[in-house]
Amino acid sequence: MSQDRDDDLLLKKNQVAGNGLLDRRLFLKKGLQFSAISTLVSTATLASATAETKKEFDPANPTWMKQPGKAFSPYGLPSEFEDDVLRYPSPNEVVTGNGVSWTPLHKMEGTITPNGLHYERHHNGVPQIDPKQHRLLIHGLVKNDLIFSIDDLLRYPMQSKTCFIECGGNSNAGWNSQPHQAEAGYFNGMVSCCEWTGVPLSVLLNEVGLRKNAKWIIAEGADAFAMQMSIPIEKAMDDAFLALYQNGERIRPENGYPLRLIVPGWEGVLNVKWLRRLKVTNRPVMARNETSKYTELQPSGKSRMFTFPMEAKSLITSPSAHMLLKEKGLYQITGLAWSGRGKISKVDVSADGGKTWAEAELQQPVLDRSLTRFRLPWQWNGKQSVIMSRATDETGYVQPDRNKLIKERGKHGFFHYNAITRWQIDTDGFVSHIYENDETTKNNSDISIDSGWD
Ligand SMILES: Nc1nc2c(c(=O)[nH]1)N[C@H]1C(S)=C(S)[C@@H](COP(=O)(O)O)O[C@H]1N2
Ligand SMILES: [Mo]
């Protein structure tokens, strides 16, 4: 049967939305498995087990089979052939140590961020803290001030939680008047997801004893920026915790060693790294990062402040910007969805610029406030196509398209950009970032954020 007839048959039997979106269960259906997957791999490759190519597969041929391999190592590193899977540090940082490095989401699979690829955001460098000298002070509107060493904290009963951390400024190039052309991770990769382990904050707050007028907690970091952030007491008592471990090992210096605050689902900036002090107060401290930053004027003339939870968002990571589809045929669209308000309940995908949608398969288990992997098979017909994803979370919140976001928030936003991202695949297979045709793309006089953070 010819390739085209195969393609037609696949479409006829499995298409669930316009422009070739196929049933998410396609790869799970037993009978279809073989034919579907073989179309996914180029027919040229499959058909090529000729005498010529068989020579490439000489069982005794690879050099790594002719001599013993390397011995053991005390700490494992990625294969040298994966040396392009890297964080991307902001090129235009003005002060050394103030900037960001993005997680390469477009080069990764699954949902967990390896520690060496967790995005970084520092305001004044990474302090090299000696855990023996480090102390945490809890004071303010409490009955007894307490000082903890790291060894003290390591003796407490621990809990683990997998959750994402996302900078409030993630994807903020989306506010630009022109679509930002960068790889998916180097545009949206100020989000990462780890299993964090540590001590519930409520345990320590109960130990110091909150006074009646305790309303806020001010968390302070031990870096040269002395980051301070205010957190409402309800959240502090609910699910915030002090993390000592990241994906099973002690937290990396870049991510807050030896102690960091985790505030699940809320703006990254609240997750104070290198935590040294928690002051219980009756009002917020009104620090730089809750006044001159993170306060945003709305079209109504009012400002948004203390916009804590990160709203539901999703993003196709493959195919995505700057990738090249070599030929028409079957592809797996995949990406990530997350919500600071709970679990992702569904992700819809469109391959026709939003005219029709189909529900993607969610990788199980779907975890609260964690990156969630979605996948959907797609038969690309070689024509210009626009693919996009739309997340819905368990509160019923639906990720907005860009026009809706701009209508609500104005054109000069900086934080909390969670609009639907559109990737356009051209006839030559090249993928780029586009906006829906709207008035905002035509107005070129707006501010331009090449790589913003905060
Ligand atoms: N002490 C301290 N904590 C901090 C910061 C900082 O510069 N200093 N940056 C904040 C910001 S803006 C973000 S987005 C997250 C980034 O965490 P990460 O570097 O582990 O990804 O840490 C927050 N906590
Ligand atoms: Mo941030």
Short mmCIF file of C-alpha atoms and ligand atoms in Angstrom, two decimals:
data_model
loop_
_atom_site.label_atom_id
_atom_site.label_comp_id
_atom_site.label_asym_id
_atom_site.label_seq_id
_atom_site.Cartn_x
_atom_site.Cartn_y
_atom_site.Cartn_z
CA MET A 1 0.00 0.00 0.00
CA SER A 2 1.36 3.42 -0.81
CA GLN A 3 2.30 5.88 1.90
CA ASP A 4 -0.46 8.28 0.85
CA ARG A 5 -3.10 5.54 1.04
CA ASP A 6 -1.81 4.60 4.50
CA ASP A 7 -2.05 8.23 5.57
CA ASP A 8 -5.60 8.54 4.24
CA LEU A 9 -6.67 5.41 6.07
CA LEU A 10 -5.12 6.58 9.33
CA LEU A 11 -6.94 9.88 9.01
CA LYS A 12 -10.25 8.31 8.08
CA LYS A 13 -10.21 5.97 11.03
CA ASN A 14 -8.77 8.22 13.70
CA GLN A 15 -9.23 11.92 12.96
CA VAL A 16 -10.92 13.68 15.89
CA ALA A 17 -10.42 17.35 14.93
CA GLY A 18 -9.48 19.45 11.91
CA ASN A 19 -6.20 19.33 10.02
CA GLY A 20 -5.16 15.85 11.06
CA LEU A 21 -5.52 15.69 14.84
CA LEU A 22 -5.92 12.02 15.74
CA ASP A 23 -7.52 10.12 18.59
CA ARG A 24 -5.38 10.35 21.70
CA ARG A 25 -5.78 6.61 22.24
CA LEU A 26 -4.22 5.81 18.88
CA PHE A 27 -0.96 4.51 20.26
CA LEU A 28 -2.78 2.51 22.92
CA LYS A 29 -5.07 0.61 20.55
CA LYS A 30 -3.47 -2.78 20.10
CA GLY A 31 -4.23 -3.46 16.48
CA LEU A 32 -3.15 -0.05 15.34
CA GLN A 33 0.03 0.10 17.27
CA PHE A 34 2.31 -1.35 14.65
CA SER A 35 0.99 0.39 11.57
CA ALA A 36 0.70 3.73 13.34
CA ILE A 37 4.16 3.70 14.81
CA SER A 38 5.75 2.55 11.60
CA THR A 39 4.24 5.53 9.82
CA LEU A 40 5.65 7.76 12.53
CA VAL A 41 9.15 6.65 11.65
CA SER A 42 10.07 7.62 8.14
CA THR A 43 9.30 4.86 5.63
CA ALA A 44 12.71 5.46 4.11
CA THR A 45 14.42 4.43 7.34
CA LEU A 46 12.20 1.42 7.84
CA ALA A 47 12.58 0.11 4.33
CA SER A 48 16.32 0.45 4.39
CA ALA A 49 17.44 -2.79 6.06
CA THR A 50 19.33 -3.59 2.89
CA ALA A 51 22.61 -5.39 2.57
CA GLU A 52 24.27 -1.99 2.61
CA THR A 53 22.70 -0.80 5.87
CA LYS A 54 23.00 -4.21 7.48
CA LYS A 55 26.73 -3.63 7.41
CA GLU A 56 26.17 -0.71 9.78
CA PHE A 57 24.68 -3.21 12.17
CA ASP A 58 27.57 -5.57 12.52
CA PRO A 59 27.06 -7.03 16.02
CA ALA A 60 30.77 -6.90 16.75
CA ASN A 61 31.38 -3.60 15.07
CA PRO A 62 30.85 -0.82 17.64
CA THR A 63 34.12 0.19 19.26
CA TRP A 64 32.39 0.28 22.66
CA MET A 65 31.91 -3.46 22.41
CA LYS A 66 35.56 -4.16 21.75
CA GLN A 67 36.98 -2.94 25.03
CA PRO A 68 35.68 -2.71 28.58
CA GLY A 69 33.72 0.40 29.42
CA LYS A 70 34.62 3.11 31.91
CA ALA A 71 34.69 2.25 35.61
CA PHE A 72 32.32 3.59 38.25
CA SER A 73 32.02 7.26 39.11
CA PRO A 74 31.08 8.92 42.40
CA TYR A 75 28.65 11.34 40.71
CA GLY A 76 27.03 10.66 37.33
CA LEU A 77 26.87 13.18 34.52
CA PRO A 78 24.82 13.22 31.30
CA SER A 79 26.23 11.54 28.18
CA GLU A 80 28.75 13.70 26.36
CA PHE A 81 26.46 13.38 23.32
CA GLU A 82 23.79 15.34 25.19
CA ASP A 83 25.99 18.36 25.77
CA ASP A 84 23.56 20.71 24.03
CA VAL A 85 20.81 20.15 26.61
CA LEU A 86 21.63 23.24 28.61
CA ARG A 87 20.11 26.08 30.54
CA TYR A 88 20.24 29.31 28.61
CA PRO A 89 21.62 32.16 30.72
CA SER A 90 20.28 35.64 29.99
CA PRO A 91 22.82 37.23 27.66
CA ASN A 92 22.17 40.85 28.59
CA GLU A 93 22.39 40.87 32.35
CA VAL A 94 23.66 44.24 33.50
CA VAL A 95 25.02 43.24 36.87
CA THR A 96 26.84 39.93 37.20
CA GLY A 97 24.68 37.54 39.16
CA ASN A 98 21.44 39.38 38.38
CA GLY A 99 19.54 37.57 35.69
CA VAL A 100 18.08 34.26 34.78
CA SER A 101 18.87 30.97 33.09
CA TRP A 102 16.01 29.22 31.31
CA THR A 103 15.20 25.48 31.45
CA PRO A 104 15.44 23.88 27.95
CA LEU A 105 11.84 22.57 28.03
CA HIS A 106 11.93 21.90 24.28
CA LYS A 107 14.74 19.35 24.73
CA MET A 108 13.16 17.45 27.60
CA GLU A 109 10.50 14.80 28.15
CA GLY A 110 8.46 13.72 31.15
CA THR A 111 7.63 16.15 33.94
CA ILE A 112 10.56 16.24 36.39
CA THR A 113 13.34 18.77 35.97
CA PRO A 114 16.79 17.34 36.71
CA ASN A 115 18.55 19.50 39.29
CA GLY A 116 21.23 20.74 36.92
CA LEU A 117 18.57 22.03 34.52
CA HIS A 118 16.25 23.78 37.02
CA TYR A 119 15.87 27.37 35.87
CA GLU A 120 17.68 30.01 37.93
CA ARG A 121 16.71 33.49 38.93
CA HIS A 122 19.11 35.37 41.15
CA HIS A 123 19.16 39.06 42.00
CA ASN A 124 22.73 39.18 43.28
CA GLY A 125 24.48 35.92 42.61
CA VAL A 126 24.55 32.51 44.27
CA PRO A 127 25.90 32.66 47.83
CA GLN A 128 28.25 29.86 48.88
CA ILE A 129 26.69 29.06 52.24
CA ASP A 130 28.39 26.86 54.82
CA PRO A 131 25.52 24.80 56.27
CA LYS A 132 27.31 24.55 59.61
CA GLN A 133 27.22 28.32 60.01
CA HIS A 134 23.76 28.90 58.54
CA ARG A 135 20.88 29.66 60.92
CA LEU A 136 17.14 30.23 60.55
CA LEU A 137 15.51 32.72 62.92
CA ILE A 138 11.74 32.77 63.46
CA HIS A 139 10.57 35.82 65.39
CA GLY A 140 8.10 38.73 65.41
CA LEU A 141 4.50 38.14 66.54
CA VAL A 142 5.33 34.82 68.18
CA LYS A 143 5.40 33.53 71.73
CA ASN A 144 9.01 32.25 71.62
CA ASP A 145 11.67 33.30 69.14
CA LEU A 146 13.56 30.26 67.89
CA ILE A 147 16.82 29.78 66.03
CA PHE A 148 17.38 26.58 64.04
CA SER A 149 20.57 25.15 62.64
CA ILE A 150 20.41 22.97 59.52
CA ASP A 151 21.19 19.94 61.68
CA ASP A 152 18.21 20.85 63.90
CA LEU A 153 15.93 21.02 60.87
CA LEU A 154 17.22 17.72 59.49
CA ARG A 155 15.90 16.00 62.64
CA TYR A 156 12.28 17.04 62.01
CA PRO A 157 9.81 14.66 60.35
CA MET A 158 9.85 15.47 56.64
CA GLN A 159 7.37 15.49 53.81
CA SER A 160 7.91 15.38 50.06
CA LYS A 161 5.92 17.24 47.46
CA THR A 162 6.38 17.41 43.73
CA CYS A 163 5.52 20.87 42.48
CA PHE A 164 6.53 23.41 39.91
CA ILE A 165 8.17 26.74 40.61
CA GLU A 166 7.40 29.39 38.00
CA CYS A 167 8.74 32.94 37.95
CA GLY A 168 5.94 35.53 37.82
CA GLY A 169 7.82 37.00 34.86
CA ASN A 170 7.94 33.74 32.90
CA SER A 171 6.99 34.06 29.21
CA ASN A 172 6.79 37.82 29.55
CA ALA A 173 8.17 38.31 26.04
CA GLY A 174 4.59 37.32 25.16
CA TRP A 175 3.61 40.89 25.99
CA ASN A 176 5.81 42.13 23.12
CA SER A 177 4.02 43.58 20.12
CA GLN A 178 5.79 41.07 17.87
CA PRO A 179 5.97 37.33 18.54
CA HIS A 180 9.23 36.51 20.33
CA GLN A 181 11.26 34.04 18.25
CA ALA A 182 13.11 31.75 20.62
CA GLU A 183 13.00 28.06 21.41
CA ALA A 184 10.05 27.09 23.63
CA GLY A 185 12.21 26.72 26.75
CA TYR A 186 14.21 29.89 26.19
CA PHE A 187 10.92 31.80 26.04
CA ASN A 188 8.85 29.90 28.66
CA GLY A 189 11.45 28.01 30.66
CA MET A 190 11.32 30.01 33.87
CA VAL A 191 9.30 27.06 35.13
CA SER A 192 10.68 23.78 36.49
CA CYS A 193 9.29 20.90 38.52
CA CYS A 194 11.04 18.90 41.23
CA GLU A 195 10.24 16.68 44.16
CA TRP A 196 11.08 18.85 47.17
CA THR A 197 11.50 17.42 50.66
CA GLY A 198 11.54 19.26 53.95
CA VAL A 199 9.67 20.41 57.02
CA PRO A 200 6.13 21.82 56.90
CA LEU A 201 6.22 25.49 57.87
CA SER A 202 3.11 25.00 60.04
CA VAL A 203 5.09 22.63 62.30
CA LEU A 204 7.69 25.32 63.04
CA LEU A 205 5.09 28.08 63.35
CA ASN A 206 3.18 26.00 65.87
CA GLU A 207 6.41 25.52 67.75
CA VAL A 208 7.13 29.26 68.04
CA GLY A 209 3.41 29.91 68.76
CA LEU A 210 1.64 32.54 66.64
CA ARG A 211 0.16 35.55 68.38
CA LYS A 212 -3.46 36.52 67.62
CA ASN A 213 -2.59 39.43 65.33
CA ALA A 214 -0.20 37.35 63.19
CA LYS A 215 -1.32 37.95 59.57
CA TRP A 216 1.81 37.81 57.41
CA ILE A 217 5.20 36.15 57.33
CA ILE A 218 8.18 38.00 55.94
CA ALA A 219 10.74 35.60 54.51
CA GLU A 220 14.33 36.76 54.04
CA GLY A 221 17.16 35.18 52.05
CA ALA A 222 20.86 35.07 52.99
CA ASP A 223 22.09 36.27 49.58
CA ALA A 224 23.71 39.63 48.94
CA PHE A 225 20.30 40.85 47.68
CA ALA A 226 18.70 39.94 51.05
CA MET A 227 15.47 39.12 49.23
CA GLN A 228 12.40 39.82 51.35
CA MET A 229 8.88 38.69 50.51
CA SER A 230 5.55 38.79 52.40
CA ILE A 231 3.32 35.71 52.52
CA PRO A 232 -0.17 35.58 54.05
CA ILE A 233 -0.28 33.48 57.21
CA GLU A 234 -3.06 31.23 55.82
CA LYS A 235 -0.81 30.00 53.01
CA ALA A 236 2.14 29.67 55.38
CA MET A 237 0.05 27.43 57.65
CA ASP A 238 -1.55 25.55 54.74
CA ASP A 239 1.02 23.95 52.43
CA ALA A 240 4.22 26.02 52.55
CA PHE A 241 7.34 24.14 53.63
CA LEU A 242 11.05 24.54 54.15
CA ALA A 243 12.88 22.37 51.65
CA LEU A 244 16.25 20.77 52.30
CA TYR A 245 16.21 18.23 49.44
CA GLN A 246 15.57 18.55 45.71
CA ASN A 247 14.86 15.36 43.73
CA GLY A 248 16.36 13.27 46.49
CA GLU A 249 19.64 15.13 47.01
CA ARG A 250 20.38 18.26 48.98
CA ILE A 251 19.22 21.43 47.23
CA ARG A 252 21.64 22.80 44.66
CA PRO A 253 23.37 26.10 45.58
CA GLU A 254 21.61 27.78 42.62
CA ASN A 255 18.22 26.75 43.96
CA GLY A 256 18.68 27.78 47.58
CA TYR A 257 21.15 25.51 49.42
CA PRO A 258 20.94 24.74 52.27
CA LEU A 259 17.33 25.83 52.90
CA ARG A 260 14.57 27.32 50.79
CA LEU A 261 10.93 28.17 51.22
CA ILE A 262 8.46 26.40 48.93
CA VAL A 263 5.09 28.05 48.42
CA PRO A 264 3.34 25.57 46.09
CA GLY A 265 1.71 27.10 43.02
CA TRP A 266 2.48 30.70 43.92
CA GLU A 267 4.81 33.15 42.16
CA GLY A 268 8.42 31.95 42.04
CA VAL A 269 9.65 35.04 43.87
CA LEU A 270 7.88 33.90 47.07
CA ASN A 271 9.97 30.74 47.15
CA VAL A 272 12.77 32.51 49.01
CA LYS A 273 16.12 30.79 48.58
CA TRP A 274 18.93 30.57 51.13
CA LEU A 275 16.25 31.22 53.77
CA ARG A 276 17.62 32.81 56.97
CA ARG A 277 14.71 34.58 58.65
CA LEU A 278 10.94 34.40 59.00
CA LYS A 279 9.40 37.39 60.72
CA VAL A 280 5.74 37.12 61.71
CA THR A 281 3.93 40.46 61.32
CA ASN A 282 0.48 41.98 61.00
CA ARG A 283 1.10 43.49 57.54
CA PRO A 284 3.24 43.00 54.45
CA VAL A 285 6.74 44.48 54.44
CA MET A 286 6.16 46.25 51.08
CA ALA A 287 9.59 45.19 49.77
CA ARG A 288 10.91 46.01 46.30
CA ASN A 289 9.39 42.84 44.82
CA GLU A 290 5.87 43.66 45.97
CA THR A 291 5.85 47.38 45.14
CA SER A 292 8.15 48.66 42.38
CA LYS A 293 7.86 45.16 40.84
CA TYR A 294 4.85 42.83 40.85
CA THR A 295 2.46 45.78 41.05
CA GLU A 296 0.77 46.28 37.69
CA LEU A 297 -1.44 49.09 36.46
CA GLN A 298 -4.60 47.76 34.80
CA PRO A 299 -6.59 49.34 31.94
CA SER A 300 -9.17 50.30 34.62
CA GLY A 301 -6.57 52.54 36.33
CA LYS A 302 -6.38 50.22 39.32
CA SER A 303 -3.28 48.19 40.14
CA ARG A 304 -2.93 44.47 40.63
CA MET A 305 -0.85 43.59 43.70
CA PHE A 306 -0.18 40.38 45.59
CA THR A 307 -1.26 38.30 42.61
CA PHE A 308 0.02 35.12 44.19
CA PRO A 309 -1.18 31.98 42.35
CA MET A 310 0.21 31.22 38.91
CA GLU A 311 -2.80 30.71 36.64
CA ALA A 312 -3.25 27.64 34.46
CA LYS A 313 -1.01 27.56 31.42
CA SER A 314 0.16 25.11 28.80
CA LEU A 315 2.65 24.98 26.01
CA ILE A 316 3.47 22.61 23.19
CA THR A 317 7.15 21.72 23.57
CA SER A 318 7.34 19.59 20.41
CA PRO A 319 6.96 20.51 17.65
CA SER A 320 7.89 24.01 18.78
CA ALA A 321 9.76 27.11 17.63
CA HIS A 322 12.90 26.57 15.57
CA MET A 323 12.28 22.86 15.08
CA LEU A 324 12.08 21.45 11.59
CA LEU A 325 9.61 18.76 10.51
CA LYS A 326 11.46 16.87 7.81
CA GLU A 327 8.44 15.46 6.01
CA LYS A 328 4.70 15.21 6.21
CA GLY A 329 3.33 12.29 8.20
CA LEU A 330 2.51 11.19 11.70
CA TYR A 331 3.90 13.18 14.64
CA GLN A 332 3.34 13.23 18.35
CA ILE A 333 2.40 16.66 19.62
CA THR A 334 3.56 16.93 23.22
CA GLY A 335 3.84 19.61 25.84
CA LEU A 336 3.38 20.68 29.44
CA ALA A 337 0.46 22.10 31.39
CA TRP A 338 0.33 23.36 34.97
CA SER A 339 -1.80 25.38 37.35
CA GLY A 340 -1.00 27.12 40.61
CA ARG A 341 -4.55 26.40 41.78
CA GLY A 342 -4.44 22.60 41.70
CA LYS A 343 -4.47 19.82 39.15
CA ILE A 344 -4.82 20.09 35.40
CA SER A 345 -8.15 18.58 34.40
CA LYS A 346 -7.71 18.64 30.61
CA VAL A 347 -5.63 19.97 27.77
CA ASP A 348 -7.17 20.61 24.36
CA VAL A 349 -5.03 20.81 21.26
CA SER A 350 -5.81 22.46 17.92
CA ALA A 351 -3.95 22.01 14.65
CA ASP A 352 -6.05 24.48 12.67
CA GLY A 353 -5.35 27.70 14.54
CA GLY A 354 -8.14 27.23 17.07
CA LYS A 355 -11.08 26.38 14.81
CA THR A 356 -11.41 22.85 16.16
CA TRP A 357 -9.96 21.15 19.22
CA ALA A 358 -9.29 17.64 20.48
CA GLU A 359 -8.52 16.45 23.97
CA ALA A 360 -4.94 15.34 24.58
CA GLU A 361 -3.87 12.33 26.64
CA LEU A 362 -2.57 13.35 30.08
CA GLN A 363 0.38 11.39 31.44
CA GLN A 364 -0.61 9.80 34.75
CA PRO A 365 -0.41 10.49 37.60
CA VAL A 366 -1.58 14.09 37.29
CA LEU A 367 -0.23 15.86 40.36
CA ASP A 368 -1.40 18.95 42.18
CA ARG A 369 0.54 22.10 41.19
CA SER A 370 2.95 20.08 39.06
CA LEU A 371 3.99 20.00 35.45
CA THR A 372 1.64 17.66 33.58
CA ARG A 373 2.70 16.06 30.31
CA PHE A 374 0.16 15.87 27.47
CA ARG A 375 0.41 14.08 24.15
CA LEU A 376 -1.67 13.75 21.00
CA PRO A 377 -0.94 12.13 17.63
CA TRP A 378 -1.09 14.38 14.60
CA GLN A 379 -1.00 13.63 10.90
CA TRP A 380 0.72 16.61 9.27
CA ASN A 381 -0.30 17.01 5.63
CA GLY A 382 2.67 19.20 4.73
CA LYS A 383 0.56 22.37 4.52
CA GLN A 384 1.00 25.49 6.63
CA SER A 385 -0.56 24.69 10.01
CA VAL A 386 -0.96 26.38 13.37
CA ILE A 387 -0.79 24.18 16.47
CA MET A 388 -1.71 25.32 19.96
CA SER A 389 -2.74 23.95 23.37
CA ARG A 390 -5.25 25.15 25.96
CA ALA A 391 -5.22 24.02 29.59
CA THR A 392 -8.18 23.77 31.97
CA ASP A 393 -7.58 23.25 35.68
CA GLU A 394 -9.71 21.60 38.34
CA THR A 395 -11.24 24.94 39.36
CA GLY A 396 -12.69 25.20 35.82
CA TYR A 397 -10.33 28.03 34.85
CA VAL A 398 -9.49 27.95 31.13
CA GLN A 399 -6.20 29.27 29.75
CA PRO A 400 -7.03 32.47 27.79
CA ASP A 401 -6.02 33.33 24.26
CA ARG A 402 -3.73 36.34 23.90
CA ASN A 403 -6.46 38.78 22.83
CA LYS A 404 -8.51 37.97 25.90
CA LEU A 405 -5.52 38.36 28.21
CA ILE A 406 -4.63 41.74 26.70
CA LYS A 407 -8.22 42.92 26.87
CA GLU A 408 -8.31 42.17 30.58
CA ARG A 409 -4.82 43.23 31.54
CA GLY A 410 -3.77 45.84 28.97
CA LYS A 411 -0.84 45.82 26.55
CA HIS A 412 1.82 46.78 29.02
CA GLY A 413 1.76 43.77 31.26
CA PHE A 414 4.96 42.23 32.49
CA PHE A 415 3.96 39.44 34.88
CA HIS A 416 1.61 36.47 34.72
CA TYR A 417 1.63 35.96 30.97
CA ASN A 418 -0.28 32.69 30.52
CA ALA A 419 -1.89 33.07 27.09
CA ILE A 420 -2.16 30.25 24.58
CA THR A 421 0.98 29.96 22.42
CA ARG A 422 0.63 29.41 18.69
CA TRP A 423 3.31 27.62 16.71
CA GLN A 424 3.10 27.89 12.93
CA ILE A 425 4.52 25.07 10.83
CA ASP A 426 5.41 26.30 7.36
CA THR A 427 5.31 24.22 4.20
CA ASP A 428 9.06 23.69 4.54
CA GLY A 429 8.48 22.26 8.03
CA PHE A 430 10.03 25.16 9.95
CA VAL A 431 8.25 26.11 13.16
CA SER A 432 7.89 29.70 14.37
CA HIS A 433 5.92 31.65 16.96
CA ILE A 434 2.92 33.67 15.76
CA TYR A 435 0.07 35.68 17.27
CA GLU A 436 -3.56 35.51 16.21
CA ASN A 437 -4.29 38.38 13.76
CA ASP A 438 -5.24 41.14 16.07
CA GLU A 439 -4.73 44.81 16.56
CA THR A 440 -1.94 44.26 19.08
CA THR A 441 0.46 42.82 16.51
CA LYS A 442 0.01 45.86 14.27
CA ASN A 443 0.92 48.40 16.91
CA ASN A 444 4.67 48.39 16.87
CA SER A 445 5.28 51.22 19.26
CA ASP A 446 4.96 49.08 22.37
CA ILE A 447 7.73 48.21 24.73
CA SER A 448 9.78 45.23 23.70
CA ILE A 449 11.01 42.67 26.19
CA ASP A 450 13.71 40.53 24.68
CA SER A 451 14.39 38.52 27.76
CA GLY A 452 12.75 39.95 30.81
CA TRP A 453 12.57 38.49 34.28
CA ASP A 454 11.66 39.25 37.83
N1 LIG B 1 17.04 34.88 48.38
C1 LIG B 1 16.53 34.90 47.14
N2 LIG B 1 15.42 34.15 46.89
C2 LIG B 1 14.88 34.16 45.66
C3 LIG B 1 15.43 34.97 44.62
C4 LIG B 1 16.60 35.72 44.91
O1 LIG B 1 17.18 36.41 44.03
N3 LIG B 1 17.10 35.67 46.17
N4 LIG B 1 14.79 34.99 43.39
C5 LIG B 1 13.37 34.67 43.41
C6 LIG B 1 12.76 34.56 42.11
S1 LIG B 1 12.29 36.00 41.35
C7 LIG B 1 12.43 33.34 41.58
S2 LIG B 1 11.56 33.24 40.15
C8 LIG B 1 12.83 32.08 42.24
C9 LIG B 1 13.75 31.30 41.32
O2 LIG B 1 14.10 30.07 41.91
P1 LIG B 1 15.22 29.17 41.21
O3 LIG B 1 16.42 30.03 40.94
O4 LIG B 1 15.47 28.03 42.13
O5 LIG B 1 14.59 28.70 39.93
O6 LIG B 1 13.53 32.29 43.45
C10 LIG B 1 13.10 33.39 44.20
N5 LIG B 1 13.79 33.40 45.46
MO MO B 2 10.93 35.43 39.59
#
